[in-house]
mmCIF file of C-alpha atoms in Angstrom:
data_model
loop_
_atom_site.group_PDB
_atom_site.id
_atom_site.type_symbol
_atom_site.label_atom_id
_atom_site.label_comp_id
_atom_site.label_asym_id
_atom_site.label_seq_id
_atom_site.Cartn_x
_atom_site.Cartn_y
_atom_site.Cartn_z
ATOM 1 C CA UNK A 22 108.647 75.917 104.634
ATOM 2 C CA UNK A 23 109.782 72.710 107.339
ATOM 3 C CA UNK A 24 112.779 71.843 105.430
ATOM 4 C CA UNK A 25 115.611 70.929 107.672
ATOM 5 C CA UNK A 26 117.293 73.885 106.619
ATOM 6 C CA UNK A 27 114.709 76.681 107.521
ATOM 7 C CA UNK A 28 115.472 77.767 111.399
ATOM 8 C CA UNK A 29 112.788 79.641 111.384
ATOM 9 C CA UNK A 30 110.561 76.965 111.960
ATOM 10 C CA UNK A 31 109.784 75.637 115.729
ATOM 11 C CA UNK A 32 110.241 72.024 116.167
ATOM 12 C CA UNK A 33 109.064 70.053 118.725
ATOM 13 C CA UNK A 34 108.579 66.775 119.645
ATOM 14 C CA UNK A 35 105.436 65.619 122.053
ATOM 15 C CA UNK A 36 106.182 64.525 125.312
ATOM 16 C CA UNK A 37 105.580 60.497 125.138
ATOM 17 C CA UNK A 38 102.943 60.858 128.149
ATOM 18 C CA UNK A 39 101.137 63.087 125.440
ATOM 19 C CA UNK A 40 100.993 60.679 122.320
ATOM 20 C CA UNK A 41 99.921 57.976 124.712
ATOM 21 C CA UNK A 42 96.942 59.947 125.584
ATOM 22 C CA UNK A 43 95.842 60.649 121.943
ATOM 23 C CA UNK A 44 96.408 57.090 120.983
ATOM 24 C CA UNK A 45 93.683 56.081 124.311
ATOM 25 C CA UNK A 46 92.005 58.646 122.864
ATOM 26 C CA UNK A 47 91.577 57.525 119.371
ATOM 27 C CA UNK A 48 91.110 53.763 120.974
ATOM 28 C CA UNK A 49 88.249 54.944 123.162
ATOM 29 C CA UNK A 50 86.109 56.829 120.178
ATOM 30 C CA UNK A 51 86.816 53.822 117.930
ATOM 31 C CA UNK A 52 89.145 54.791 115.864
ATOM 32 C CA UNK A 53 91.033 52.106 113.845
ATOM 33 C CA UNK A 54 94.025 53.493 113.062
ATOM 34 C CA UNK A 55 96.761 55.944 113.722
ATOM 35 C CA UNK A 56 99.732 57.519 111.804
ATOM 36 C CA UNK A 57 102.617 59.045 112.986
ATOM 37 C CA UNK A 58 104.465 61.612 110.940
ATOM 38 C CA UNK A 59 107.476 63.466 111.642
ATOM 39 C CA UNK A 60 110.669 64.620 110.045
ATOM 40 C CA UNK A 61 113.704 62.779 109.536
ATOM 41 C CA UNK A 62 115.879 61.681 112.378
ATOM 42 C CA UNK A 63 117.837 58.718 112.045
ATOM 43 C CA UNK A 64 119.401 57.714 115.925
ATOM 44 C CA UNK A 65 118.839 55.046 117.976
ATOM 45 C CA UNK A 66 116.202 57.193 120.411
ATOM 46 C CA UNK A 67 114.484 57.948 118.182
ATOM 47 C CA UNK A 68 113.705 54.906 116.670
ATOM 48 C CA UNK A 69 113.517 53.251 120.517
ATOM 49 C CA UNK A 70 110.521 56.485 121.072
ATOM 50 C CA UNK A 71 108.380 54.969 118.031
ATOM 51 C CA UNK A 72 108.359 51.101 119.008
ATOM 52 C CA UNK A 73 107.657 52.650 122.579
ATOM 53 C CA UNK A 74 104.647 54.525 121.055
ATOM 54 C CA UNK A 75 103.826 51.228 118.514
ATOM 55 C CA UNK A 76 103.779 49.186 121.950
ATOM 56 C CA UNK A 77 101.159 51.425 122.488
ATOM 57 C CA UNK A 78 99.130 50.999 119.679
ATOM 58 C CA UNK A 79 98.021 47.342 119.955
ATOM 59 C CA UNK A 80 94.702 46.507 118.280
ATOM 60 C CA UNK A 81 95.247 49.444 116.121
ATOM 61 C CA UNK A 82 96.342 49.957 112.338
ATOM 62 C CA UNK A 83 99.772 52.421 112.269
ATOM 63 C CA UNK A 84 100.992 54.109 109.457
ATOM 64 C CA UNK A 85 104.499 56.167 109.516
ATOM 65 C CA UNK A 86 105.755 58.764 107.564
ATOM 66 C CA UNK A 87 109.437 58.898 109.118
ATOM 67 C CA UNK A 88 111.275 59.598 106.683
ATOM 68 C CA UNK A 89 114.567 57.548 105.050
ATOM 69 C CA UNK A 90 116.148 55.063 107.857
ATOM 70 C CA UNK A 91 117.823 52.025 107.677
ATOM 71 C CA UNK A 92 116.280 48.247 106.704
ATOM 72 C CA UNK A 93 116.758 47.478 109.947
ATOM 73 C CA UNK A 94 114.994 50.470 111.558
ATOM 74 C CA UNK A 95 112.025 49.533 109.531
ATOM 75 C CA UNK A 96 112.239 46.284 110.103
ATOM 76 C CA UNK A 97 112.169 47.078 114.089
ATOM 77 C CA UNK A 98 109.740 49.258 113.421
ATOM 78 C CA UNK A 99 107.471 46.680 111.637
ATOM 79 C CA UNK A 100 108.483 44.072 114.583
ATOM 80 C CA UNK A 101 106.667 46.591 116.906
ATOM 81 C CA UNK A 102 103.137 46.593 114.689
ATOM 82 C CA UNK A 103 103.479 49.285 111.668
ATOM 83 C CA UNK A 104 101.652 48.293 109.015
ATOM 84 C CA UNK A 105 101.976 51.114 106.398
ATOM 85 C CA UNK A 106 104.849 53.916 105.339
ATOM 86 C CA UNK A 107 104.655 56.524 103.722
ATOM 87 C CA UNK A 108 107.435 58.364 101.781
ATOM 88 C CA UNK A 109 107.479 60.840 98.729
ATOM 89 C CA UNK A 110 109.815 60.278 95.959
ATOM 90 C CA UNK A 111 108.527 63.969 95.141
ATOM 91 C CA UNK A 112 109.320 63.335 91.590
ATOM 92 C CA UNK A 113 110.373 60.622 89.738
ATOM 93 C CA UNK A 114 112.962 62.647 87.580
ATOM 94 C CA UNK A 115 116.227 61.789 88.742
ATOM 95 C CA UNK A 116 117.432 65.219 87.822
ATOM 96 C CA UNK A 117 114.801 67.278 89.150
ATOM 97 C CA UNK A 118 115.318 65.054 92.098
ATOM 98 C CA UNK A 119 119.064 66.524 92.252
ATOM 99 C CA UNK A 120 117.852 70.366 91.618
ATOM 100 C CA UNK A 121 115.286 70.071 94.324
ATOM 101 C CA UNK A 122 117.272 68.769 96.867
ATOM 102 C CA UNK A 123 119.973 69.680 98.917
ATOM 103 C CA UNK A 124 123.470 67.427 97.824
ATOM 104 C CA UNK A 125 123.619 65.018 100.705
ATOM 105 C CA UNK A 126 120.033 64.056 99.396
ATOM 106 C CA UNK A 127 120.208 61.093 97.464
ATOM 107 C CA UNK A 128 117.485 59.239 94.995
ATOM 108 C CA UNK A 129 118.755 56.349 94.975
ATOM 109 C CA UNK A 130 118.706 56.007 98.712
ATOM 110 C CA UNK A 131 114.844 57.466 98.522
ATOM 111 C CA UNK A 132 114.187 54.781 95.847
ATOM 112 C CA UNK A 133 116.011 52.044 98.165
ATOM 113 C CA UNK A 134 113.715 52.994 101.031
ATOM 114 C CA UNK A 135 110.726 52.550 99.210
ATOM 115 C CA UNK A 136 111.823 49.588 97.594
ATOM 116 C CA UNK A 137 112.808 47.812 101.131
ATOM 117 C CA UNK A 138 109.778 49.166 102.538
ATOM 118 C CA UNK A 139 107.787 47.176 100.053
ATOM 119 C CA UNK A 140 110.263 43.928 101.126
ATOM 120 C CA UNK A 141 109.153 43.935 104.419
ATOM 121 C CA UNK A 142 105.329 43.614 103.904
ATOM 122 C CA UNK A 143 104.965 47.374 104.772
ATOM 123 C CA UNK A 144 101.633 48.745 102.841
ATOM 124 C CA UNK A 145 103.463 51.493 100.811
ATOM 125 C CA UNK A 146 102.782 54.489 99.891
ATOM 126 C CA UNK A 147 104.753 57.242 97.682
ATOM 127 C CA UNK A 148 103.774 60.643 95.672
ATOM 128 C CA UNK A 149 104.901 63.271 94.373
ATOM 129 C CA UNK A 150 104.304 67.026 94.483
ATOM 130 C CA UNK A 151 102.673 68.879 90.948
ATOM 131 C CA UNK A 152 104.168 72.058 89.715
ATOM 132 C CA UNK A 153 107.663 72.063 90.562
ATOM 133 C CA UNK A 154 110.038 74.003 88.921
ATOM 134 C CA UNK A 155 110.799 72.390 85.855
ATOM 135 C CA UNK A 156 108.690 69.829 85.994
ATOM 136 C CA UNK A 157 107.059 68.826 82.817
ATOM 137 C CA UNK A 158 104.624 66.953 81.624
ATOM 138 C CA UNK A 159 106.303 64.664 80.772
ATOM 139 C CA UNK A 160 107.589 64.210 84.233
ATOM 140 C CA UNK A 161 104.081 63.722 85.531
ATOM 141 C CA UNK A 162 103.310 61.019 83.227
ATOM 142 C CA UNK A 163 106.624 59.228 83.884
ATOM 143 C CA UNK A 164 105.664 59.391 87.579
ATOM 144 C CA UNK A 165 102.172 57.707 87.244
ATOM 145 C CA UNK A 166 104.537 54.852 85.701
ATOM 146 C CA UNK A 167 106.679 55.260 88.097
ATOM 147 C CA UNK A 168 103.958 54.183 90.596
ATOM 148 C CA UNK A 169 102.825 50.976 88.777
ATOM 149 C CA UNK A 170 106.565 50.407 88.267
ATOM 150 C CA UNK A 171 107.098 50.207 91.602
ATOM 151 C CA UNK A 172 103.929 48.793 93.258
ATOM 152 C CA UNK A 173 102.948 51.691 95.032
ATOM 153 C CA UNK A 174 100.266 50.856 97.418
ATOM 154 C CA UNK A 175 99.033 54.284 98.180
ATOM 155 C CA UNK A 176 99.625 57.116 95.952
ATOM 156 C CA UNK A 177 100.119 60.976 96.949
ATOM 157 C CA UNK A 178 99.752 64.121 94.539
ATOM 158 C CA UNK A 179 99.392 67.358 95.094
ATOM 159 C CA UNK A 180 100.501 70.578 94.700
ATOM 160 C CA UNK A 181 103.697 72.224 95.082
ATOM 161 C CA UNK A 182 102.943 75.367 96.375
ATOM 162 C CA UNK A 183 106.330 77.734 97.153
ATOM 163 C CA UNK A 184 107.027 79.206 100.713
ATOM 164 C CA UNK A 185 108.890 82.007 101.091
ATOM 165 C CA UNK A 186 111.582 80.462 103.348
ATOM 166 C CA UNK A 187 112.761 77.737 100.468
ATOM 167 C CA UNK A 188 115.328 78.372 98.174
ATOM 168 C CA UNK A 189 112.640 76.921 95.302
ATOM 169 C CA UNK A 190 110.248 80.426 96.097
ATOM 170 C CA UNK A 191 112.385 82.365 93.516
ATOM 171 C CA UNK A 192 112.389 79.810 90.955
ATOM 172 C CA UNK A 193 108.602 78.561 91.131
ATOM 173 C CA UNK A 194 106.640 79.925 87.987
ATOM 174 C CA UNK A 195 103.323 78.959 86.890
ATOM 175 C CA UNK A 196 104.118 74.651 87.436
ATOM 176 C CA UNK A 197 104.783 72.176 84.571
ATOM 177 C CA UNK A 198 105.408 73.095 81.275
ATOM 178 C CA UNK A 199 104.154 71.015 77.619
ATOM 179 C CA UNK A 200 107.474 69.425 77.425
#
């Protein structure tokens, strides 16, 4: 239901002043990390707002969930004291990949992220969502090798469960089939 193409969703972004206090906040009760995740928005203010909230974070363990950027967005971003990313391939199935995304949604730019991400010493995490249309077995099984394929450093599955603002709510039957 918060895919970029749903308007009836209200986005928002916090006020700086506001992540600031949740990051004193998780500081003062001990906390030893923090994540930040958001959609995706690739510009240079919005990459300048995260290293302003990393510059933030020192002493503490971050982990983002940005989205796809650029090698050298991560790479600032890592400069400024990330540690960890996460990012969902969603399914390792090139082809599902295409019928589940939009057609300016790419898999070989997802793979590329994760693969750069892993380059840069980022802790790396990827999943992948269970019961998709047309997923099979199959699919699930190529995706745990997908993982050890790749490296993954933190892995992420659970369910796909269908909204009804998302062009996938008509098409989403009972999950994967024996195939």
């Amino acid at each position: 239901g918060i895919r970029r193409g749903n308007g009836k969703v209200a986005r928002y972004r916090l006020a700086e002043e506001d992540v600031f206090a949740c990051i004193d906040e998780a500081r003062r009760r001990g906390y030893p990390a923090v994540a930040f995740q958001a959609g995706e928005v690739e510009s240079e203010a919005n990459t300048a707002y995260y290293e302003r909230l990393l510059a933030k974070c020192c002493g503490l363990e971050v982990t983002l969930s940005l989205g796809e950027q650029t090698e050298d967005v991560y790479r600032r971003w890592k400069d400024a004291g990330a540690m960890r990313y996460l990012i969902r391939i969603e399914t390792s199935n090139r082809e599902l990949y295409g019928r589940i995304h939009p057609a300016d949604c790419s898999f070989d730019r997802r793979l590329g992220c994760i693969r750069t991400l892993k380059r840069l010493g980022y802790v790396t995490g990827t999943g992948v969502m269970i019961g998709l249309p047309g997923q099979t077995l199959k699919d699930l099984a190529d995706d745990i090798l997908f993982f050890a394929r790749e490296g993954a450093d933190m892995v992420g599955m659970g369910p796909y469960i269908p909204h009804a603002d998302t062009p996938l709510a008509a098409r989403a039957a009972g999950g994967a089939s024996d195939d």
